[in-house]
């Protein structure tokens, strides 16, 4: 495909209540990121051939293949995490600043983490069971813009998986929020090294 015929998708990663301020696993700047993504959708959604939102959608038993710690134990914040984004709960809903914009503009929602840990949006499935990769291939998408939460976890995993699958991936500056400065910087460096187009001057 030439640049003029390339098809682009926007992938909005896990902008959910539990990952924003006030949630069970909050990321500083999450609400501001949600609002900025809403602005992008309001003004620029028509520039994409496909808009996809991913969401953590964990089992209600709280175990998720080891993603949550057993009852009475503390999470280690590496393999296990506080209970978050349990399917059907308020915490799993898209954050208020972006929820209406996603309802209007998202063509597809993929859910991940049902019964097992999952970070990348490419691990998610559509309501009909299709993978994100399959949907992108079907639509002829070759370029992906990525934004969302958290830069150093699910955004990173999504961007790297996209590159590994052969997509041209760009991380949208100012439209992602990371858990900690050091891990965010490391994630940005890794993404750039792996071929993701990263503007390191403007991360949230």
Coordinates of N, CA and C in Angstrom, one line a residue:
X1 N 0.8 -1.2 0.0 CA 0.0 0.0 0.0 C 0.9 1.2 0.0
X2 N 0.4 2.3 -0.7 CA 1.1 3.5 -0.7 C 0.6 4.3 0.5
X3 N 1.3 5.4 0.8 CA 0.9 6.2 2.0 C -0.5 6.8 1.8
X4 N -0.9 7.1 0.5 CA -2.2 7.6 0.3 C -3.3 6.6 0.4
X5 N -3.0 5.3 0.3 CA -4.1 4.3 0.4 C -4.0 3.5 1.7
X6 N -3.0 3.8 2.6 CA -2.8 3.1 3.8 C -4.0 3.3 4.7
X7 N -4.5 2.3 5.4 CA -5.6 2.4 6.2 C -5.1 2.4 7.7
X8 N -5.7 3.3 8.5 CA -5.3 3.5 9.8 C -6.3 3.2 10.8
X9 N -5.9 2.7 12.0 CA -6.8 2.4 13.1 C -6.2 3.2 14.3
X10 N -7.1 3.6 15.2 CA -6.8 4.1 16.5 C -7.2 3.1 17.5
X11 N -6.2 2.7 18.4 CA -6.4 1.7 19.4 C -6.3 2.5 20.8
X12 N -7.4 2.6 21.5 CA -7.5 3.2 22.8 C -7.4 2.2 23.8
X13 N -6.4 2.2 24.6 CA -6.1 1.0 25.5 C -6.5 1.3 26.9
X14 N -7.5 0.6 27.4 CA -7.9 0.4 28.8 C -8.1 1.8 29.6
X15 N -8.8 2.7 29.0 CA -9.1 3.9 29.7 C -10.4 3.7 30.5
X16 N -10.2 3.1 31.7 CA -11.2 2.6 32.5 C -11.2 3.2 33.9
X17 N -12.3 3.2 34.6 CA -12.4 3.9 35.9 C -11.4 3.4 36.9
X18 N -11.1 2.1 36.9 CA -10.2 1.6 37.9 C -8.8 2.0 37.7
X19 N -8.4 2.5 36.5 CA -7.1 2.9 36.1 C -6.9 4.4 36.2
X20 N -8.0 5.1 36.6 CA -7.9 6.6 36.8 C -8.0 6.9 38.2
X21 N -7.8 8.2 38.5 CA -7.8 8.6 39.9 C -9.2 8.3 40.5
X22 N -9.1 7.7 41.7 CA -10.4 7.3 42.4 C -10.7 5.8 42.2
X23 N -9.9 5.1 41.3 CA -10.1 3.7 41.0 C -9.3 2.9 41.9
X24 N -9.4 1.6 41.7 CA -8.7 0.6 42.6 C -7.2 0.5 42.2
X25 N -6.8 0.8 41.0 CA -5.5 0.7 40.6 C -5.1 2.0 39.8
X26 N -5.2 3.2 40.4 CA -5.1 4.4 39.7 C -3.8 4.8 39.1
X27 N -3.8 5.4 38.0 CA -2.6 6.0 37.4 C -2.7 7.5 37.4
X28 N -1.7 8.2 37.9 CA -1.8 9.6 38.0 C -1.8 10.2 36.5
X29 N -2.8 11.1 36.3 CA -3.0 11.6 35.0 C -3.9 10.8 34.2
X30 N -4.6 9.8 34.7 CA -5.5 9.0 34.0 C -6.7 9.8 33.5
X31 N -7.3 10.6 34.4 CA -8.5 11.3 34.0 C -8.1 12.4 32.9
X32 N -7.0 13.0 33.1 CA -6.6 14.0 32.1 C -6.3 13.3 30.7
X33 N -5.8 12.1 30.8 CA -5.6 11.4 29.5 C -6.9 11.0 28.9
X34 N -7.8 10.6 29.7 CA -9.2 10.2 29.2 C -9.8 11.4 28.5
X35 N -9.7 12.6 29.1 CA -10.3 13.8 28.6 C -9.6 14.2 27.3
X36 N -8.3 14.0 27.2 CA -7.5 14.4 26.0 C -7.9 13.4 24.9
X37 N -8.1 12.2 25.2 CA -8.5 11.2 24.2 C -9.9 11.5 23.7
X38 N -10.8 12.0 24.6 CA -12.1 12.4 24.2 C -12.1 13.5 23.2
X39 N -11.2 14.5 23.4 CA -11.0 15.6 22.5 C -10.5 15.1 21.1
X40 N -9.6 14.1 21.1 CA -9.1 13.6 19.9 C -10.2 12.9 19.1
X41 N -11.1 12.2 19.8 CA -12.2 11.5 19.1 C -13.2 12.5 18.6
X42 N -13.4 13.6 19.3 CA -14.4 14.6 18.9 C -13.9 15.3 17.6
X43 N -12.6 15.5 17.5 CA -12.1 16.3 16.4 C -11.4 15.4 15.3
X44 N -11.0 14.2 15.6 CA -10.2 13.5 14.7 C -10.6 12.1 14.4
X45 N -11.7 11.6 14.9 CA -12.1 10.2 14.7 C -12.3 9.9 13.2
X46 N -12.8 10.9 12.5 CA -13.1 10.7 11.1 C -11.8 10.4 10.3
X47 N -10.6 10.7 10.9 CA -9.4 10.5 10.2 C -8.9 9.0 10.3
X48 N -9.7 8.2 11.0 CA -9.3 6.8 11.1 C -10.3 5.9 10.4
X49 N -9.8 4.8 9.8 CA -10.7 3.8 9.2 C -11.4 2.9 10.2
X50 N -10.8 2.8 11.4 CA -11.3 2.0 12.5 C -10.9 2.6 13.8
X51 N -11.8 2.6 14.7 CA -11.5 3.0 16.1 C -11.8 1.9 17.0
X52 N -10.8 1.4 17.8 CA -11.0 0.3 18.7 C -10.7 0.7 20.1
X53 N -11.4 0.2 21.0 CA -11.2 0.4 22.5 C -11.0 -0.9 23.1
X54 N -9.9 -1.1 23.9 CA -9.7 -2.3 24.6 C -10.1 -2.1 26.1
X55 N -10.4 -3.2 26.8 CA -10.8 -3.0 28.2 C -10.3 -4.3 28.9
X56 N -9.8 -4.1 30.1 CA -9.7 -5.3 31.0 C -11.1 -5.7 31.5
X57 N -11.3 -7.0 31.5 CA -12.7 -7.5 31.8 C -12.5 -8.8 32.5
X58 N -12.1 -8.7 33.8 CA -11.7 -9.8 34.6 C -12.9 -10.6 35.2
X59 N -12.6 -11.8 35.5 CA -13.6 -12.7 36.1 C -14.0 -12.2 37.5
X60 N -15.2 -12.4 37.9 CA -15.7 -11.9 39.2 C -15.2 -12.6 40.4
X61 N -14.6 -13.8 40.1 CA -14.0 -14.5 41.3 C -12.7 -13.9 41.8
X62 N -12.2 -13.0 41.0 CA -11.0 -12.3 41.4 C -9.7 -13.0 41.3
X63 N -9.7 -14.2 40.7 CA -8.4 -15.0 40.5 C -7.8 -14.7 39.2
X64 N -8.5 -14.9 38.1 CA -8.0 -14.6 36.8 C -6.7 -15.2 36.5
X65 N -6.6 -16.5 36.7 CA -5.4 -17.2 36.4 C -4.2 -16.7 37.1
X66 N -4.4 -16.2 38.3 CA -3.3 -15.7 39.1 C -3.0 -14.2 39.0
X67 N -3.9 -13.5 38.2 CA -3.7 -12.0 38.0 C -4.0 -11.3 39.3
X68 N -4.9 -11.7 40.1 CA -5.2 -11.2 41.4 C -4.6 -12.1 42.5
X69 N -4.2 -11.6 43.7 CA -3.6 -12.4 44.7 C -4.7 -13.2 45.4
X70 N -4.4 -14.4 45.9 CA -5.4 -15.1 46.7 C -5.9 -14.3 47.9
X71 N -7.1 -14.6 48.4 CA -7.7 -13.9 49.5 C -6.7 -13.8 50.7
X72 N -6.6 -12.7 51.2 CA -5.7 -12.5 52.4 C -4.3 -12.2 52.1
X73 N -3.9 -12.3 50.8 CA -2.5 -12.0 50.4 C -2.4 -10.6 49.7
X74 N -1.3 -10.0 49.8 CA -1.1 -8.7 49.1 C -0.5 -8.9 47.7
X75 N -0.9 -8.0 46.8 CA -0.4 -8.1 45.4 C 1.1 -7.7 45.4
X76 N 1.8 -8.3 44.5 CA 3.3 -8.0 44.4 C 3.5 -6.9 43.3
X77 N 2.5 -6.5 42.6 CA 2.6 -5.4 41.6 C 3.5 -5.8 40.5
X78 N 3.7 -7.1 40.3 CA 4.5 -7.6 39.1 C 3.7 -8.6 38.4
X79 N 3.4 -9.7 39.2 CA 2.6 -10.8 38.6 C 1.1 -10.7 39.1
X80 N 0.9 -10.1 40.3 CA -0.4 -10.0 40.8 C -0.7 -8.5 41.2
X81 N -2.0 -8.1 41.1 CA -2.4 -6.7 41.2 C -3.6 -6.7 42.1
X82 N -3.9 -5.5 42.6 CA -5.2 -5.3 43.3 C -6.4 -5.6 42.4
X83 N -7.5 -6.1 43.0 CA -8.7 -6.4 42.2 C -9.1 -5.2 41.5
X84 N -9.3 -5.3 40.2 CA -9.6 -4.2 39.3 C -10.4 -4.7 38.1
X85 N -11.1 -3.8 37.5 CA -11.8 -4.0 36.2 C -12.6 -5.4 36.2
X86 N -13.3 -5.6 37.2 CA -14.1 -6.9 37.3 C -15.3 -6.6 36.3
X87 N -15.5 -7.6 35.5 CA -16.6 -7.5 34.4 C -17.9 -7.0 35.1
X88 N -18.5 -6.0 34.4 CA -19.8 -5.6 34.8 C -19.8 -4.5 36.0
X89 N -18.7 -4.2 36.6 CA -18.6 -3.3 37.7 C -18.3 -1.9 37.1
X90 N -18.6 -0.9 38.0 CA -18.3 0.5 37.6 C -16.8 0.7 37.3
X91 N -16.0 0.0 38.1 CA -14.5 0.1 37.8 C -14.1 -0.3 36.4
X92 N -14.8 -1.2 35.9 CA -14.5 -1.7 34.5 C -15.0 -0.9 33.4
X93 N -15.9 0.1 33.7 CA -16.5 0.9 32.7 C -15.4 1.9 32.2
X94 N -15.6 2.4 31.0 CA -14.7 3.4 30.5 C -14.9 4.7 31.3
X95 N -13.8 5.3 31.5 CA -13.7 6.5 32.4 C -14.7 7.6 31.9
X96 N -15.3 8.3 32.8 CA -16.4 9.3 32.4 C -15.9 10.3 31.4
X97 N -14.7 10.8 31.5 CA -14.3 11.8 30.5 C -14.3 11.3 29.0
X98 N -14.2 10.0 28.8 CA -14.1 9.5 27.5 C -15.2 8.6 27.1
X99 N -16.0 8.2 28.1 CA -17.0 7.2 27.9 C -18.0 7.5 26.7
X100 N -18.5 8.7 26.8 CA -19.5 9.1 25.7 C -18.8 9.2 24.3
X101 N -17.6 9.7 24.3 CA -16.9 9.7 23.0 C -16.6 8.4 22.4
X102 N -16.3 7.4 23.3 CA -16.1 6.0 22.8 C -17.4 5.4 22.4
X103 N -18.5 5.7 23.1 CA -19.8 5.2 22.7 C -20.2 5.7 21.3
X104 N -19.8 6.9 21.0 CA -20.1 7.5 19.7 C -19.2 7.1 18.6
X105 N -17.9 6.9 18.9 CA -16.9 6.8 17.8 C -16.3 5.4 17.7
X106 N -16.3 4.6 18.8 CA -15.6 3.4 18.7 C -16.4 2.4 17.9
X107 N -15.7 1.8 16.9 CA -16.3 0.8 16.0 C -16.3 -0.6 16.7
X108 N -15.4 -0.8 17.6 CA -15.2 -2.1 18.2 C -14.6 -2.0 19.6
X109 N -15.1 -2.8 20.5 CA -14.5 -3.0 21.8 C -14.0 -4.4 22.0
X110 N -12.7 -4.6 22.3 CA -12.2 -5.9 22.6 C -12.0 -6.0 24.1
X111 N -12.3 -7.2 24.6 CA -12.2 -7.4 26.1 C -11.1 -8.4 26.3
X112 N -10.3 -8.3 27.4 CA -9.2 -9.1 27.6 C -9.1 -9.4 29.1
X113 N -8.4 -10.5 29.4 CA -8.2 -10.9 30.8 C -9.3 -11.8 31.4
X114 N -10.1 -12.4 30.5 CA -11.1 -13.3 31.1 C -10.5 -14.6 31.4
X115 N -10.2 -14.8 32.7 CA -9.7 -16.1 33.2 C -8.2 -16.2 33.1
X116 N -7.5 -15.2 32.7 CA -6.0 -15.2 32.6 C -5.5 -13.8 32.5
X117 N -4.3 -13.6 32.9 CA -3.7 -12.3 32.8 C -3.6 -11.9 31.3
X118 N -3.8 -10.6 31.0 CA -3.7 -10.1 29.7 C -3.3 -8.6 29.7
X119 N -2.4 -8.2 29.0 CA -2.0 -6.8 28.9 C -2.2 -6.2 27.6
X120 N -1.8 -6.8 26.5 CA -1.9 -6.2 25.2 C -3.4 -6.3 24.7
X121 N -3.8 -5.2 24.0 CA -5.1 -5.3 23.3 C -5.2 -6.4 22.3
X122 N -4.0 -6.8 21.8 CA -4.1 -7.9 20.8 C -4.4 -9.3 21.5
X123 N -4.4 -9.3 22.8 CA -4.9 -10.5 23.5 C -6.4 -10.5 23.7
X124 N -7.0 -9.4 23.4 CA -8.5 -9.2 23.5 C -9.3 -9.8 22.4
X125 N -10.5 -10.0 22.6 CA -11.4 -10.5 21.6 C -12.7 -9.7 21.5
X126 N -13.2 -9.6 20.3 CA -14.4 -8.9 20.0 C -15.6 -9.7 20.5
X127 N -16.8 -9.1 20.5 CA -18.0 -9.8 21.0 C -18.2 -11.1 20.2
X128 N -17.8 -11.2 18.9 CA -18.0 -12.4 18.2 C -16.9 -13.4 18.3
X129 N -15.9 -13.1 19.1 CA -14.8 -14.0 19.3 C -13.6 -13.7 18.5
X130 N -13.7 -12.7 17.5 CA -12.6 -12.4 16.7 C -11.5 -11.7 17.4
X131 N -10.2 -12.0 17.0 CA -9.1 -11.3 17.7 C -8.9 -9.9 17.0
X132 N -8.2 -9.0 17.7 CA -8.0 -7.7 17.2 C -7.2 -7.8 15.9
X133 N -6.2 -8.7 15.9 CA -5.4 -8.8 14.7 C -6.3 -9.2 13.5
X134 N -7.2 -10.1 13.7 CA -8.1 -10.6 12.6 C -8.9 -9.4 12.1
X135 N -9.4 -8.6 13.0 CA -10.3 -7.5 12.6 C -9.5 -6.5 11.8
X136 N -8.3 -6.2 12.3 CA -7.4 -5.2 11.5 C -7.1 -5.7 10.2
X137 N -6.7 -7.0 10.1 CA -6.4 -7.6 8.7 C -7.6 -7.5 7.8
X138 N -8.7 -7.9 8.3 CA -10.0 -7.9 7.5 C -10.3 -6.5 7.0
X139 N -10.0 -5.5 7.8 CA -10.2 -4.1 7.3 C -9.1 -3.5 6.5
X140 N -8.0 -4.2 6.3 CA -6.9 -3.8 5.5 C -6.1 -2.7 6.2
X141 N -6.1 -2.7 7.6 CA -5.3 -1.7 8.3 C -3.9 -2.1 8.3
X142 N -3.0 -1.1 8.1 CA -1.6 -1.3 8.1 C -0.9 -0.4 9.2
X143 N -1.6 0.7 9.6 CA -1.0 1.7 10.5 C -1.9 1.8 11.7
X144 N -1.3 1.8 12.9 CA -2.0 1.9 14.2 C -1.5 3.0 15.0
X145 N -2.4 3.9 15.5 CA -2.1 4.8 16.5 C -2.5 4.3 17.8
X146 N -1.7 4.4 18.8 CA -2.0 3.8 20.1 C -2.0 4.9 21.2
X147 N -3.0 4.8 22.1 CA -3.0 5.8 23.2 C -3.7 5.0 24.4
X148 N -3.6 5.6 25.6 CA -4.3 5.0 26.7 C -3.5 4.9 28.0
X149 N -3.9 3.9 28.8 CA -3.3 3.6 30.1 C -3.0 2.1 30.2
X150 N -1.9 1.8 30.8 CA -0.8 2.6 31.3 C 0.4 2.5 30.3
X151 N 1.1 3.5 30.1 CA 2.2 3.6 29.2 C 3.2 2.4 29.4
X152 N 3.5 2.1 30.6 CA 4.5 1.1 31.0 C 4.0 -0.3 31.1
X153 N 2.7 -0.5 30.8 CA 2.1 -1.8 30.9 C 1.3 -2.1 29.7
X154 N 0.0 -1.9 29.7 CA -0.8 -2.3 28.6 C -0.6 -1.6 27.3
X155 N -0.3 -0.3 27.4 CA 0.0 0.5 26.2 C 1.3 0.0 25.6
X156 N 2.3 -0.2 26.4 CA 3.6 -0.8 25.9 C 3.3 -2.2 25.2
X157 N 2.6 -3.0 25.9 CA 2.4 -4.4 25.4 C 1.6 -4.3 24.0
X158 N 0.7 -3.5 23.9 CA -0.1 -3.3 22.7 C 0.8 -2.8 21.6
X159 N 1.5 -1.8 21.8 CA 2.4 -1.2 20.8 C 3.4 -2.2 20.3
X160 N 4.1 -3.0 21.2 CA 5.1 -3.9 20.8 C 4.5 -5.1 20.1
X161 N 3.3 -5.6 20.5 CA 2.6 -6.6 19.8 C 2.3 -6.2 18.4
X162 N 1.8 -4.9 18.3 CA 1.5 -4.4 16.9 C 2.7 -4.4 16.0
X163 N 3.9 -4.0 16.5 CA 5.1 -4.1 15.7 C 5.5 -5.5 15.4
X164 N 5.4 -6.4 16.4 CA 5.8 -7.8 16.1 C 4.9 -8.4 15.0
X165 N 3.7 -7.9 14.9 CA 2.7 -8.4 13.9 C 2.9 -7.7 12.5
X166 N 3.8 -6.7 12.5 CA 4.1 -6.1 11.2 C 3.3 -4.8 10.9
X167 N 2.6 -4.3 11.9 CA 1.9 -3.0 11.7 C 2.9 -1.9 11.9
X168 N 2.6 -0.8 11.3 CA 3.3 0.5 11.5 C 2.6 1.1 12.7
X169 N 3.3 1.3 13.8 CA 2.7 1.7 15.1 C 3.3 3.0 15.5
X170 N 2.3 3.9 15.9 CA 2.7 5.2 16.5 C 2.1 5.4 17.8
X171 N 2.9 5.8 18.8 CA 2.3 6.2 20.2 C 2.0 7.6 20.1
X172 N 0.7 8.0 20.4 CA 0.3 9.4 20.3 C 0.8 10.2 21.5
X173 N 1.6 11.2 21.3 CA 2.2 12.0 22.3 C 1.1 12.7 23.1
X174 N 1.3 12.7 24.5 CA 0.3 13.4 25.3 C -1.0 12.7 25.6
X175 N -1.1 11.5 25.0 CA -2.4 10.7 25.1 C -2.1 9.4 25.8
X176 N -1.2 9.3 26.7 CA -1.0 8.1 27.5 C -0.4 8.5 28.8
X177 N -0.7 7.7 29.8 CA -0.3 8.0 31.2 C 0.4 6.7 31.8
X178 N 1.6 6.9 32.4 CA 2.3 5.8 33.0 C 2.2 5.7 34.5
X179 N 2.6 4.5 35.0 CA 2.5 4.3 36.4 C 3.6 5.0 37.2
X180 N 4.8 5.0 36.7 CA 5.9 5.6 37.4 C 6.9 6.2 36.3
X181 N 7.6 7.3 36.7 CA 8.5 7.9 35.7 C 9.6 6.9 35.2
X182 N 10.2 6.1 36.0 CA 11.3 5.3 35.6 C 10.8 4.2 34.6
X183 N 9.7 3.5 35.0 CA 9.2 2.5 34.2 C 8.6 3.0 32.9
X184 N 8.0 4.2 33.0 CA 7.5 4.8 31.7 C 8.6 5.2 30.8
X185 N 9.7 5.8 31.3 CA 10.9 6.1 30.5 C 11.4 4.8 29.8
X186 N 11.5 3.8 30.6 CA 12.1 2.5 30.0 C 11.2 2.0 29.0
X187 N 9.8 2.1 29.2 CA 8.9 1.6 28.2 C 9.0 2.4 26.9
X188 N 9.1 3.7 27.0 CA 9.2 4.6 25.8 C 10.5 4.2 25.1
X189 N 11.6 4.0 25.8 CA 12.8 3.7 25.1 C 12.7 2.3 24.4
X190 N 12.1 1.4 25.1 CA 12.0 0.0 24.5 C 11.1 0.1 23.2
X191 N 10.0 0.8 23.3 CA 9.1 0.9 22.1 C 9.8 1.6 21.0
X192 N 10.6 2.6 21.2 CA 11.3 3.3 20.2 C 12.3 2.4 19.5
X193 N 13.0 1.6 20.4 CA 14.1 0.7 19.9 C 13.5 -0.4 19.1
X194 N 12.2 -0.8 19.4 CA 11.5 -1.9 18.6 C 10.8 -1.3 17.4
X195 N 10.9 -0.1 17.1 CA 10.3 0.5 15.9 C 9.0 1.2 16.0
X196 N 8.5 1.4 17.2 CA 7.3 2.2 17.4 C 7.7 3.6 17.3
X197 N 6.9 4.4 16.6 CA 7.2 5.8 16.5 C 6.7 6.5 17.7
X198 N 7.7 7.0 18.5 CA 7.5 7.6 19.8 C 8.0 9.0 19.8
X199 N 7.1 10.0 20.3 CA 7.6 11.3 20.6 C 7.8 11.4 22.1
X200 N 9.0 11.3 22.5 CA 9.3 11.2 23.9 C 9.2 12.5 24.6
X201 N 9.0 13.6 23.8 CA 9.0 14.9 24.4 C 7.6 15.2 25.1
X202 N 6.6 14.4 24.8 CA 5.3 14.8 25.3 C 4.5 13.8 26.0
X203 N 5.1 12.8 26.7 CA 4.3 11.8 27.3 C 3.6 12.4 28.6
X204 N 2.4 11.9 28.9 CA 1.8 12.3 30.2 C 2.4 11.4 31.3

